Amino acid sequence: MSWENNVRRVIPYVAGEQPKNKNVIKLNTNECPYPPAPGVEDKKRELDCGDLRLYPDTDASTLRSELARYYGVRDEQIFIGVGSDDVISMSFMTFFNGRAPILFPDVTYSFYDVWAKLYRIPYEQIPLKEDWHIDPSDYKKENGGIIFPNPNAPTGLLESLDTVESIIAANKDVVVIVDEAYIDFCGKSALPLIEKYDNLLVVQTFSKSRAMAGLRVGFAIGNEKLIKYLNDVKFSFNSYTMNRPAQVLGVEAVRDDAYFKDICGRIINTREWVKKELTRLNFSFPDSSANFIFAMHKNKPAKEIFTALREREIYVRYWNKPRIDNYLRITIGTDDEMKALINALEEISIS
Ligand SMILES: *Cc1c(COP(=O)(O)O)cnc(C)c1O
């Protein structure tokens, strides 16, 4: 008998690389290429270090109220976490305690199966259709809960609100989590449905569309009872999760709606011309509604392109996994970054 017999062994989620070299064109982790709202920068300068002596507000109540105002819900309908990874992890712990397997797509955010294993939650991955879309009828069987991103990652494909609603409506006796990490890049949020379905939890993040991945802010919106259960688990785990600066700076980001809409619009415009360029260069891809494109080249293996781009200091994401090992996930950067990418791709497919 060794102490190692009592270790909870897990195979961890592997995050995209964060290179130290600042000259890299970084299109591998879906961050926003633009800075956070100008008000965030101003507030950052004003932050009083003396405040760091004190514990933060356990409820992040100012940030919660600001989000409640923005999304037109009550404060009690919002749960705030340290990035949506924290929110989703807490949600798995809180809501997925049944015997039946939870369901999520086979090609999706690769953290879901890691949390399921960590918390010993039985799960079943439902294959996406040939066209990468979700078939809602696959989710009409006994289960212990459901989670899927909309738009999905890494495909970028958006499901209609009708599809989303049909899954929620068919599963009223379990919690359905819609992970809307990319909803601001062109999708219809499931948020209006929270009044109709008390089993729906909508999760969003400041990491992509609000340009604040480094701050770690995410949130969930749902029925007050769901949020209360989530808070009970959070306060049984760690009371002081979100630090003071994150709470203060998060508020400033929400207040500047014009800037938020502007950067989302810029990313959408860039995405649309990059789609045309990639098509010209013989790539095919599902029609993305997110801030990335999941692309496959007609002749050249993805791994070769990945390596050739990396040699040119352009980082994209590649997974050596069944079904997706010939695809690259390319984050939408600035116009200049994407021009550099297209030029590099032109060189690579010629050589
Ligand atoms: C990026 C991402 C998250 C996590 O983002 P946070 O930085 O933890 O807020 C969650 N779900 C999906 C689908 C993502 O792509």
GROMACS .gro file of C-alpha atoms and ligand atoms in nm:
model
  366
    1MET     CA    1   0.000   0.000   0.000
    2SER     CA    2   0.137   0.337  -0.098
    3TRP     CA    3  -0.003   0.686  -0.056
    4GLU     CA    4  -0.027   0.688  -0.434
    5ASN     CA    5  -0.322   0.447  -0.416
    6ASN     CA    6  -0.523   0.732  -0.265
    7VAL     CA    7  -0.442   0.991  -0.524
    8ARG     CA    8  -0.717   1.126  -0.748
    9ARG     CA    9  -0.550   1.071  -1.081
   10VAL     CA   10  -0.659   1.287  -1.370
   11ILE     CA   11  -0.543   1.355  -1.722
   12PRO     CA   12  -0.561   1.734  -1.725
   13TYR     CA   13  -0.698   1.966  -1.990
   14VAL     CA   14  -0.420   2.108  -2.204
   15ALA     CA   15  -0.455   2.479  -2.269
   16GLY     CA   16  -0.317   2.645  -2.583
   17GLU     CA   17   0.038   2.767  -2.560
   18GLN     CA   18   0.120   3.115  -2.424
   19PRO     CA   19   0.459   3.191  -2.584
   20LYS     CA   20   0.693   3.431  -2.399
   21ASN     CA   21   0.799   3.582  -2.730
   22LYS     CA   22   0.575   3.884  -2.794
   23ASN     CA   23   0.650   3.892  -3.168
   24VAL     CA   24   0.449   3.579  -3.232
   25ILE     CA   25   0.124   3.624  -3.421
   26LYS     CA   26  -0.096   3.449  -3.173
   27LEU     CA   27  -0.403   3.289  -3.327
   28ASN     CA   28  -0.421   2.981  -3.104
   29THR     CA   29  -0.641   3.054  -2.800
   30ASN     CA   30  -0.927   3.271  -2.927
   31GLU     CA   31  -0.828   3.581  -2.737
   32CYS     CA   32  -0.943   3.919  -2.864
   33PRO     CA   33  -0.672   4.101  -3.067
   34TYR     CA   34  -0.790   4.441  -2.938
   35PRO     CA   35  -0.730   4.585  -2.591
   36PRO     CA   36  -1.004   4.598  -2.326
   37ALA     CA   37  -1.231   4.906  -2.316
   38PRO     CA   38  -1.045   5.237  -2.254
   39GLY     CA   39  -1.225   5.282  -1.920
   40VAL     CA   40  -1.059   4.963  -1.799
   41GLU     CA   41  -0.714   5.111  -1.865
   42ASP     CA   42  -0.807   5.432  -1.675
   43LYS     CA   43  -0.945   5.237  -1.381
   44LYS     CA   44  -0.637   5.016  -1.374
   45ARG     CA   45  -0.420   5.324  -1.317
   46GLU     CA   46  -0.646   5.444  -1.034
   47LEU     CA   47  -0.649   5.111  -0.848
   48ASP     CA   48  -0.542   5.163  -0.490
   49CYS     CA   49  -0.293   4.900  -0.375
   50GLY     CA   50  -0.399   4.963  -0.014
   51ASP     CA   51  -0.726   4.788  -0.094
   52LEU     CA   52  -0.537   4.466  -0.153
   53ARG     CA   53  -0.496   4.437   0.226
   54LEU     CA   54  -0.866   4.352   0.252
   55TYR     CA   55  -1.050   4.043   0.132
   56PRO     CA   56  -1.263   4.098  -0.177
   57ASP     CA   57  -1.642   4.103  -0.182
   58THR     CA   58  -1.737   3.734  -0.185
   59ASP     CA   59  -2.038   3.802  -0.410
   60ALA     CA   60  -1.864   4.038  -0.655
   61SER     CA   61  -2.190   4.228  -0.602
   62THR     CA   62  -2.102   4.547  -0.793
   63LEU     CA   63  -2.001   4.347  -1.097
   64ARG     CA   64  -2.308   4.129  -1.060
   65SER     CA   65  -2.540   4.432  -1.050
   66GLU     CA   66  -2.371   4.581  -1.355
   67LEU     CA   67  -2.424   4.257  -1.548
   68ALA     CA   68  -2.782   4.232  -1.422
   69ARG     CA   69  -2.851   4.581  -1.554
   70TYR     CA   70  -2.685   4.503  -1.887
   71TYR     CA   71  -2.870   4.176  -1.947
   72GLY     CA   72  -3.201   4.291  -1.795
   73VAL     CA   73  -3.218   4.028  -1.519
   74ARG     CA   74  -3.223   4.040  -1.139
   75ASP     CA   75  -2.897   4.026  -0.942
   76GLU     CA   76  -3.007   3.694  -0.792
   77GLN     CA   77  -3.012   3.538  -1.138
   78ILE     CA   78  -2.637   3.582  -1.186
   79PHE     CA   79  -2.346   3.374  -1.065
   80ILE     CA   80  -1.994   3.510  -1.111
   81GLY     CA   81  -1.683   3.298  -1.142
   82VAL     CA   82  -1.314   3.320  -1.218
   83GLY     CA   83  -1.352   3.271  -1.591
   84SER     CA   84  -1.628   3.056  -1.733
   85ASP     CA   85  -1.406   2.751  -1.672
   86ASP     CA   86  -1.464   2.812  -1.301
   87VAL     CA   87  -1.836   2.866  -1.358
   88ILE     CA   88  -1.872   2.545  -1.560
   89SER     CA   89  -1.661   2.343  -1.319
   90MET     CA   90  -1.881   2.458  -1.026
   91SER     CA   91  -2.189   2.379  -1.233
   92PHE     CA   92  -2.072   2.022  -1.299
   93MET     CA   93  -2.019   1.977  -0.926
   94THR     CA   94  -2.356   2.130  -0.839
   95PHE     CA   95  -2.594   1.995  -1.100
   96PHE     CA   96  -2.453   1.671  -1.239
   97ASN     CA   97  -2.499   1.428  -0.952
   98GLY     CA   98  -2.734   1.175  -1.106
   99ARG     CA   99  -2.667   0.817  -1.207
  100ALA     CA  100  -2.753   0.860  -1.573
  101PRO     CA  101  -2.472   0.990  -1.797
  102ILE     CA  102  -2.454   1.357  -1.882
  103LEU     CA  103  -2.454   1.428  -2.255
  104PHE     CA  104  -2.237   1.650  -2.471
  105PRO     CA  105  -2.115   1.641  -2.834
  106ASP     CA  106  -1.813   1.430  -2.936
  107VAL     CA  107  -1.645   1.727  -3.100
  108THR     CA  108  -1.665   2.010  -2.849
  109TYR     CA  109  -1.478   2.201  -2.580
  110SER     CA  110  -1.222   1.949  -2.458
  111PHE     CA  111  -1.258   2.048  -2.092
  112TYR     CA  112  -1.604   1.887  -2.048
  113ASP     CA  113  -1.480   1.528  -2.037
  114VAL     CA  114  -1.195   1.632  -1.806
  115TRP     CA  115  -1.438   1.777  -1.549
  116ALA     CA  116  -1.665   1.475  -1.585
  117LYS     CA  117  -1.374   1.245  -1.503
  118LEU     CA  118  -1.247   1.470  -1.225
  119TYR     CA  119  -1.587   1.467  -1.051
  120ARG     CA  120  -1.659   1.105  -1.147
  121ILE     CA  121  -1.969   1.197  -1.342
  122PRO     CA  122  -2.075   0.936  -1.597
  123TYR     CA  123  -2.094   1.088  -1.945
  124GLU     CA  124  -2.172   1.006  -2.303
  125GLN     CA  125  -2.041   1.197  -2.602
  126ILE     CA  126  -2.297   1.222  -2.880
  127PRO     CA  127  -2.146   1.233  -3.230
  128LEU     CA  128  -2.219   1.550  -3.423
  129LYS     CA  129  -2.383   1.499  -3.761
  130GLU     CA  130  -2.168   1.470  -4.075
  131ASP     CA  131  -2.210   1.846  -4.129
  132TRP     CA  132  -2.088   1.912  -3.771
  133HIS     CA  133  -2.432   2.022  -3.649
  134ILE     CA  134  -2.606   1.893  -3.337
  135ASP     CA  135  -2.907   1.668  -3.397
  136PRO     CA  136  -3.148   1.763  -3.116
  137SER     CA  137  -3.324   1.426  -3.140
  138ASP     CA  138  -3.002   1.264  -3.008
  139TYR     CA  139  -3.064   1.445  -2.681
  140LYS     CA  140  -3.405   1.293  -2.620
  141LYS     CA  141  -3.301   1.003  -2.403
  142GLU     CA  142  -3.244   0.945  -2.035
  143ASN     CA  143  -2.955   1.153  -1.904
  144GLY     CA  144  -2.816   1.326  -1.597
  145GLY     CA  145  -2.773   1.666  -1.758
  146ILE     CA  146  -2.661   1.829  -2.083
  147ILE     CA  147  -2.394   2.079  -2.181
  148PHE     CA  148  -2.295   2.216  -2.521
  149PRO     CA  149  -2.138   2.537  -2.647
  150ASN     CA  150  -2.332   2.757  -2.887
  151PRO     CA  151  -2.161   2.841  -3.119
  152ASN     CA  152  -1.980   2.510  -3.077
  153ALA     CA  153  -1.603   2.496  -3.035
  154PRO     CA  154  -1.384   2.420  -3.221
  155THR     CA  155  -1.624   2.406  -3.519
  156GLY     CA  156  -1.759   2.762  -3.480
  157LEU     CA  157  -2.104   2.644  -3.592
  158LEU     CA  158  -2.408   2.815  -3.447
  159GLU     CA  159  -2.729   2.626  -3.368
  160SER     CA  160  -3.058   2.810  -3.407
  161LEU     CA  161  -3.249   2.915  -3.098
  162ASP     CA  162  -3.519   2.665  -3.203
  163THR     CA  163  -3.268   2.380  -3.188
  164VAL     CA  164  -3.141   2.498  -2.849
  165GLU     CA  165  -3.494   2.533  -2.714
  166SER     CA  166  -3.598   2.190  -2.837
  167ILE     CA  167  -3.314   2.035  -2.635
  168ILE     CA  168  -3.405   2.229  -2.321
  169ALA     CA  169  -3.778   2.155  -2.358
  170ALA     CA  170  -3.715   1.782  -2.397
  171ASN     CA  171  -3.502   1.771  -2.081
  172LYS     CA  172  -3.695   1.960  -1.815
  173ASP     CA  173  -3.597   1.716  -1.541
  174VAL     CA  174  -3.222   1.783  -1.572
  175VAL     CA  175  -3.009   2.097  -1.593
  176VAL     CA  176  -2.913   2.206  -1.944
  177ILE     CA  177  -2.607   2.430  -1.968
  178VAL     CA  178  -2.555   2.637  -2.282
  179ASP     CA  179  -2.194   2.757  -2.295
  180GLU     CA  180  -2.210   3.086  -2.486
  181ALA     CA  181  -1.838   3.172  -2.486
  182TYR     CA  182  -1.869   3.292  -2.849
  183ILE     CA  183  -2.230   3.412  -2.869
  184ASP     CA  184  -2.133   3.780  -2.913
  185PHE     CA  185  -1.979   3.709  -3.255
  186CYS     CA  186  -2.314   3.663  -3.431
  187GLY     CA  187  -2.549   3.440  -3.240
  188LYS     CA  188  -2.886   3.459  -3.073
  189SER     CA  189  -2.839   3.402  -2.701
  190ALA     CA  190  -3.058   3.157  -2.512
  191LEU     CA  191  -3.088   3.417  -2.233
  192PRO     CA  192  -3.453   3.508  -2.306
  193LEU     CA  193  -3.541   3.142  -2.244
  194ILE     CA  194  -3.439   3.149  -1.877
  195GLU     CA  195  -3.782   3.289  -1.781
  196LYS     CA  196  -3.951   2.999  -1.955
  197TYR     CA  197  -3.724   2.713  -1.841
  198ASP     CA  198  -3.604   2.688  -1.483
  199ASN     CA  199  -3.356   2.414  -1.584
  200LEU     CA  200  -3.155   2.638  -1.820
  201LEU     CA  201  -2.818   2.784  -1.726
  202VAL     CA  202  -2.653   3.019  -1.975
  203VAL     CA  203  -2.276   3.067  -1.930
  204GLN     CA  204  -2.075   3.353  -2.081
  205THR     CA  205  -1.723   3.491  -2.042
  206PHE     CA  206  -1.519   3.813  -2.060
  207SER     CA  207  -1.230   3.619  -2.216
  208LYS     CA  208  -1.321   3.636  -2.584
  209SER     CA  209  -1.559   3.916  -2.687
  210ARG     CA  210  -1.472   4.144  -2.395
  211ALA     CA  211  -1.096   4.116  -2.449
  212MET     CA  212  -1.014   4.021  -2.090
  213ALA     CA  213  -0.890   3.662  -2.087
  214GLY     CA  214  -0.613   3.761  -1.846
  215LEU     CA  215  -0.855   3.901  -1.589
  216ARG     CA  216  -1.052   3.574  -1.548
  217VAL     CA  217  -1.418   3.671  -1.537
  218GLY     CA  218  -1.708   3.449  -1.635
  219PHE     CA  219  -2.072   3.429  -1.533
  220ALA     CA  220  -2.385   3.221  -1.547
  221ILE     CA  221  -2.743   3.345  -1.575
  222GLY     CA  222  -3.044   3.137  -1.485
  223ASN     CA  223  -3.332   3.082  -1.252
  224GLU     CA  224  -3.273   3.215  -0.897
  225LYS     CA  225  -3.291   2.866  -0.751
  226LEU     CA  226  -3.018   2.737  -0.984
  227ILE     CA  227  -2.799   3.032  -0.890
  228LYS     CA  228  -2.857   2.976  -0.519
  229TYR     CA  229  -2.751   2.611  -0.549
  230LEU     CA  230  -2.441   2.718  -0.741
  231ASN     CA  231  -2.350   2.972  -0.475
  232ASP     CA  232  -2.397   2.715  -0.199
  233VAL     CA  233  -2.138   2.492  -0.365
  234LYS     CA  234  -1.904   2.782  -0.442
  235PHE     CA  235  -1.913   2.900  -0.080
  236SER     CA  236  -1.842   2.545   0.033
  237PHE     CA  237  -1.538   2.535  -0.191
  238ASN     CA  238  -1.367   2.874  -0.171
  239SER     CA  239  -1.534   3.201  -0.067
  240TYR     CA  240  -1.285   3.447  -0.206
  241THR     CA  241  -1.242   3.338  -0.561
  242MET     CA  242  -1.247   3.665  -0.750
  243ASN     CA  243  -0.987   3.922  -0.652
  244ARG     CA  244  -1.057   4.292  -0.601
  245PRO     CA  245  -0.894   4.425  -0.921
  246ALA     CA  246  -1.090   4.179  -1.135
  247GLN     CA  247  -1.418   4.294  -0.980
  248VAL     CA  248  -1.340   4.662  -1.034
  249LEU     CA  249  -1.208   4.627  -1.389
  250GLY     CA  250  -1.487   4.392  -1.492
  251VAL     CA  251  -1.744   4.662  -1.412
  252GLU     CA  252  -1.568   4.910  -1.642
  253ALA     CA  253  -1.572   4.661  -1.929
  254VAL     CA  254  -1.950   4.615  -1.904
  255ARG     CA  255  -2.015   4.991  -1.888
  256ASP     CA  256  -1.861   5.063  -2.228
  257ASP     CA  257  -2.113   4.898  -2.457
  258ALA     CA  258  -2.018   5.103  -2.765
  259TYR     CA  259  -1.659   4.980  -2.748
  260PHE     CA  260  -1.775   4.622  -2.693
  261LYS     CA  261  -2.000   4.632  -3.001
  262ASP     CA  262  -1.725   4.799  -3.202
  263ILE     CA  263  -1.460   4.532  -3.139
  264CYS     CA  264  -1.708   4.249  -3.198
  265GLY     CA  265  -1.807   4.414  -3.529
  266ARG     CA  266  -1.442   4.447  -3.634
  267ILE     CA  267  -1.374   4.081  -3.560
  268ILE     CA  268  -1.683   3.975  -3.756
  269ASN     CA  269  -1.575   4.185  -4.059
  270THR     CA  270  -1.225   4.040  -4.048
  271ARG     CA  271  -1.364   3.689  -4.013
  272GLU     CA  272  -1.577   3.729  -4.325
  273TRP     CA  273  -1.289   3.835  -4.552
  274VAL     CA  274  -1.063   3.567  -4.405
  275LYS     CA  275  -1.330   3.310  -4.502
  276LYS     CA  276  -1.308   3.429  -4.864
  277GLU     CA  277  -0.927   3.416  -4.862
  278LEU     CA  278  -0.920   3.067  -4.710
  279THR     CA  279  -1.166   2.942  -4.971
  280ARG     CA  280  -0.942   3.088  -5.243
  281LEU     CA  281  -0.648   2.900  -5.090
  282ASN     CA  282  -0.837   2.568  -5.108
  283PHE     CA  283  -0.944   2.542  -4.748
  284SER     CA  284  -1.288   2.423  -4.647
  285PHE     CA  285  -1.453   2.492  -4.312
  286PRO     CA  286  -1.785   2.495  -4.129
  287ASP     CA  287  -1.936   2.845  -4.159
  288SER     CA  288  -1.813   3.003  -3.835
  289SER     CA  289  -2.020   3.234  -3.614
  290ALA     CA  290  -1.736   3.265  -3.364
  291ASN     CA  291  -1.401   3.446  -3.349
  292PHE     CA  292  -1.216   3.154  -3.509
  293ILE     CA  293  -1.234   2.936  -3.819
  294PHE     CA  294  -1.195   2.557  -3.816
  295ALA     CA  295  -1.029   2.488  -4.147
  296MET     CA  296  -0.904   2.193  -4.348
  297HIS     CA  297  -0.687   2.217  -4.659
  298LYS     CA  298  -0.782   2.014  -4.967
  299ASN     CA  299  -0.430   1.876  -5.023
  300LYS     CA  300  -0.193   1.961  -4.743
  301PRO     CA  301  -0.219   1.786  -4.403
  302ALA     CA  302  -0.311   2.018  -4.116
  303LYS     CA  303  -0.011   1.911  -3.913
  304GLU     CA  304   0.229   2.019  -4.185
  305ILE     CA  305   0.063   2.357  -4.216
  306PHE     CA  306   0.064   2.394  -3.838
  307THR     CA  307   0.440   2.329  -3.825
  308ALA     CA  308   0.517   2.553  -4.121
  309LEU     CA  309   0.319   2.839  -3.967
  310ARG     CA  310   0.492   2.791  -3.637
  311GLU     CA  311   0.831   2.821  -3.807
  312ARG     CA  312   0.708   3.159  -3.929
  313GLU     CA  313   0.605   3.253  -3.572
  314ILE     CA  314   0.234   3.223  -3.643
  315TYR     CA  315   0.060   3.008  -3.384
  316VAL     CA  316  -0.272   2.835  -3.453
  317ARG     CA  317  -0.432   2.541  -3.271
  318TYR     CA  318  -0.404   2.180  -3.380
  319TRP     CA  319  -0.537   1.865  -3.210
  320ASN     CA  320  -0.407   1.520  -3.288
  321LYS     CA  321  -0.746   1.363  -3.214
  322PRO     CA  322  -0.984   1.141  -3.410
  323ARG     CA  323  -1.213   1.324  -3.653
  324ILE     CA  324  -1.041   1.661  -3.615
  325ASP     CA  325  -0.676   1.579  -3.682
  326ASN     CA  326  -0.680   1.733  -4.027
  327TYR     CA  327  -0.816   2.068  -3.908
  328LEU     CA  328  -0.660   2.388  -3.780
  329ARG     CA  329  -0.844   2.624  -3.552
  330ILE     CA  330  -0.745   2.974  -3.647
  331THR     CA  331  -0.837   3.263  -3.418
  332ILE     CA  332  -0.941   3.588  -3.588
  333GLY     CA  333  -0.676   3.851  -3.512
  334THR     CA  334  -0.639   4.205  -3.644
  335ASP     CA  335  -0.653   4.269  -4.020
  336ASP     CA  336  -0.274   4.296  -4.029
  337GLU     CA  337  -0.226   3.969  -3.844
  338MET     CA  338  -0.466   3.793  -4.078
  339LYS     CA  339  -0.293   3.937  -4.385
  340ALA     CA  340   0.034   3.796  -4.251
  341LEU     CA  341  -0.137   3.461  -4.203
  342ILE     CA  342  -0.277   3.458  -4.557
  343ASN     CA  343   0.065   3.552  -4.700
  344ALA     CA  344   0.229   3.273  -4.503
  345LEU     CA  345  -0.034   3.023  -4.619
  346GLU     CA  346   0.024   3.129  -4.978
  347GLU     CA  347   0.397   3.060  -4.938
  348ILE     CA  348   0.338   2.730  -4.764
  349SER     CA  349   0.101   2.581  -5.019
  350ILE     CA  350   0.331   2.682  -5.305
  351SER     CA  351   0.648   2.539  -5.152
  352LIG     C1  352  -1.271   2.975  -2.393
  352LIG     C2  353  -1.384   2.887  -2.357
  352LIG     C3  354  -1.428   2.873  -2.224
  352LIG     C4  355  -1.352   2.926  -2.106
  352LIG     O1  356  -1.321   3.055  -2.104
  352LIG     P1  357  -1.276   3.129  -1.974
  352LIG     O2  358  -1.154   3.201  -2.016
  352LIG     O3  359  -1.251   3.032  -1.863
  352LIG     O4  360  -1.390   3.218  -1.944
  352LIG     C5  361  -1.540   2.799  -2.199
  352LIG     N1  362  -1.606   2.736  -2.298
  352LIG     C6  363  -1.566   2.744  -2.425
  352LIG     C7  364  -1.643   2.673  -2.530
  352LIG     C8  365  -1.454   2.819  -2.458
  352LIG     O5  366  -1.411   2.821  -2.583
   0.00000   0.00000   0.00000
